[in-house]
Amino acid sequence: MKHLILIQCKDRVGLVYLITHILSKHNLNITAMREFVDESDKHFFTRIEFSGELQSEQSLQNELKEHLPDGTSITINPKPEKKIALLVTKEHHCLGDTLVRHFFDTLNAKVCCVIGNYDDLRPFTERFGIPFYYISHLEKTKEDFEGEILTVLKSHQPDYLVLAKFMRILSPGFIDHFPNQIINIHHSFLPAFIGANPYRKAFERGVKLIGATAHFVTNDLDEGPIIEQQTIPVNHTFGVPEMVTSGREIEKSVLSRAMQLVFQDRVFINGNKTIVFE
Amino acid sequence: MKHLILIQCKDRVGLVYLITHILSKHNLNITAMREFVDESDKHFFTRIEFSGELQSEQSLQNELKEHLPDGTSITINPKPEKKIALLVTKEHHCLGDTLVRHFFDTLNAKVCCVIGNYDDLRPFTERFGIPFYYISHLEKTKEDFEGEILTVLKSHQPDYLVLAKFMRILSPGFIDHFPNQIINIHHSFLPAFIGANPYRKAFERGVKLIGATAHFVTNDLDEGPIIEQQTIPVNHTFGVPEMVTSGREIEKSVLSRAMQLVFQDRVFINGNKTIVFE
Amino acid sequence: MKHLILIQCKDRVGLVYLITHILSKHNLNITAMREFVDESDKHFFTRIEFSGELQSEQSLQNELKEHLPDGTSITINPKPEKKIALLVTKEHHCLGDTLVRHFFDTLNAKVCCVIGNYDDLRPFTERFGIPFYYISHLEKTKEDFEGEILTVLKSHQPDYLVLAKFMRILSPGFIDHFPNQIINIHHSFLPAFIGANPYRKAFERGVKLIGATAHFVTNDLDEGPIIEQQTIPVNHTFGVPEMVTSGREIEKSVLSRAMQLVFQDRVFINGNKTIVFE
Amino acid sequence: MKHLILIQCKDRVGLVYLITHILSKHNLNITAMREFVDESDKHFFTRIEFSGELQSEQSLQNELKEHLPDGTSITINPKPEKKIALLVTKEHHCLGDTLVRHFFDTLNAKVCCVIGNYDDLRPFTERFGIPFYYISHLEKTKEDFEGEILTVLKSHQPDYLVLAKFMRILSPGFIDHFPNQIINIHHSFLPAFIGANPYRKAFERGVKLIGATAHFVTNDLDEGPIIEQQTIPVNHTFGVPEMVTSGREIEKSVLSRAMQLVFQDRVFINGNKTIVFE
């Protein structure tokens, strides 16, 4: 039997030994282990894959809790397949890539629904038998708009929301419902070109590369913990449309990589940074 | 005989034909040609390598001038080996890389001198028989500091200044002496992390890639036309020192690439952008 | 009106002038031009985008033919949207990526059918309303197998066949029906790991990067003209399955890039090499 | 006090616990730990950085040996600065890069001498005060040639030989003197283009990327364990000379990266593969 444990706590001497000792007492064999200490705030993170007969997750959890520092967070065998909801506007490339991966069971997640503030992507979504909810932001307050989205989400209970090119800024109130559970793809190498129209800004600045960033959403616009970033070269022949076209390729690549890492429980959040055990 | 011509002018119908026609009349054979029209300001740029017996550069220049739009800039057979001065502070990697390329004749330029606002890099520089001028910025006004640098530069008459990790900001007055002739290497993927301590800022932001940018220096800090940019991945294990160490590799790579492109007359400047005919 | 012309011929002095002269006489304005001379066999290639009123493609063609060397190949305004047939086996990632691009009209081609030597990919294909033909290679001769494929292809008349992870080797007789019209994706950076099981070979050799290659198919296995190649890093933790999973990402990327280049008429073939005017 | 321990042995259940337990008993605190099990031959590898008062390396070694499987290899606090000899022919770029890193103390190694089978690189080498030995391979047997090299090497006792573009094939007898101690840089992405003239072969094949490989030297030509590989894109405009010029950049980059990894004791060898704990 394969198992996974995630631990984060204040750092102190001997943590690796302590944890491996407890696993050993339970006759559990470590098959892969990654650990990291953030020296700036003395925080310890570890992700351990192990095998063996685990009699009781609860008793292992209790034993670890007893010996580890106060405030330690321990997760044993997190849900292997996350349930996710996708929020979209009109751009199709991230949705398309995600639903194909989903169809062929390579997403490490179950897409429970797609919500669009335009109806454009309904035909594609429904082709895969996934419910599509069209919730326009027009002619209503942001509160009402987000309220309608929340109603849909409550009925589906997703583990994560993925903003797959969702072009509306969510309110703090909305985001508070999903702490560390919202993943966004931003079409620039943050912190360059925060906010709207990054390709236009990139064009006007005359940069020689463009990028994409997947990050958790917090209440600071485009300032949440970064999960993954990539760039590709551009040159003087690229107008905004060419940047948009080329940019789509890395947006897809960065978002799918970020989802894979998060859904495989390889990403820890520490303040506005991530620890990624690839 | 191989020749090179650089032309930039207002765009209009038939420029490529017009230019190739004139070259053809002179029995000159085009071996490589690159052209670009910036549609936003209707500007035309071309770089043509050609071969044949060129009787008189002046008469070819005159004939082209006559038929091309007013304000056309034409350069026939630019100086093949540029003369450059390097400005440095204490960091050695860009200087080291540049002087080794110079020693083995792969720089496409002649280094006439190195000017440092610290004396640290003198031993390395002198090992290659290149004059090193130590001009401290301490205990003097910026005007005096830059005046001393200008005096040295006047004696050497370089075609380009290369700021090879020169950590002082030059005044507009100084820069005006060298329009489009100063190349800087900045240790971030601009426009992210403009100004001082980009690696510290990158660390604090938790980015997953770091970069370097070579650009022409104008009077807007880190806002001049970008010549070349590259990024490399980093992860949560990188502190500031690790970013600095890894960053050096792309700083060297980006600066040497930018110098190669500029010194081979492959770079046109148009406003705050470059056209690079690689 | 925008137009495109492709010319390849023996090189001689003055070709660029000659061609631009003729276009100019027809009041056609060059908007983008790329040319290349292969010095090893003195062959000239050009791709010219131009605008203006083109009275008669035929008369332009005739005029060019008259002045250009014997054996010149001239194509004016090639079919803008190619018709393609996809051949697949069981692996879904290239097919998935291609059909999504097709659905959203970003493929620069029309997929007329998918042919599989297994039936596995039928449900996905039919979800997009595209005909799927299941032609097993089992219990029949290669000749019969290929004959059945040819019958389907004859009914669709595709411009290109794309082997989107088609795991059968096609016979010379079959390939002869589609000269320079078959694109294959091979899951290694050719010429390393020609033939079957490249990821296993890569694993056994302990390489630190894996790659993918898109190439035209000729009668030399994996030896046809290469269109596009990319690599990604791997490390000692990658077994064969992890290489397969990571490799899929670049296989998709390389194949879609190659199709885009070919379908936009940016690729010339010269012997066993390609000239790619990106 | 910071320490480093390297262990490789047959895998069995509980090794991580066992080792961390022993370190813990000695009041040593693990600050970074990497481990890997090669499942194909059930071999375990770990690299542990730890801090604390280490009373006796010998007693720690003994205690580990006692509890670990027979045949375990344990290295505690390997020599922090390796002594290396460089072997060169005429190409300067790898030598130039290495000696500059050496001069500025960023090589993690001490260059004790340079041996060239041509005298061309003597002036550069001696500029840095490093002994240069010119040992021609001409007009003598390979045995005599290698004998002369061995004599020089015996007088310097280097920990590693670095073949920095040394264009002679060394005999098995020679290589046997330096098991796992010779690092070579090969100018292709192995296993493509094994042997001589890889750039010419790459040109003739029409590849779209070229590469470089650093590997340990064994008695199979270009078949030793690979440490690091990189590729860069090329296109149809690259002749052999342009490939050589571009290739130099990654040859330098790959070799310096490989040296850094080896000299920091981050590389284990297992058969014809490496485990690299970056």
JSON list of C-alpha atoms in Angstrom, two decimals, chain B residues 63 77 101 192 224:
[
{"chain": "B", "resi": 63, "resn": "GLU", "atom": "CA", "xyz": [21.85, 57.45, -55.58]},
{"chain": "B", "resi": 77, "resn": "ASN", "atom": "CA", "xyz": [29.98, 49.28, -44.73]},
{"chain": "B", "resi": 101, "resn": "ARG", "atom": "CA", "xyz": [36.27, 36.68, -25.81]},
{"chain": "B", "resi": 192, "resn": "ALA", "atom": "CA", "xyz": [10.07, 43.37, -13.60]},
{"chain": "B", "resi": 224, "resn": "GLY", "atom": "CA", "xyz": [15.84, 51.97, -22.72]}
]
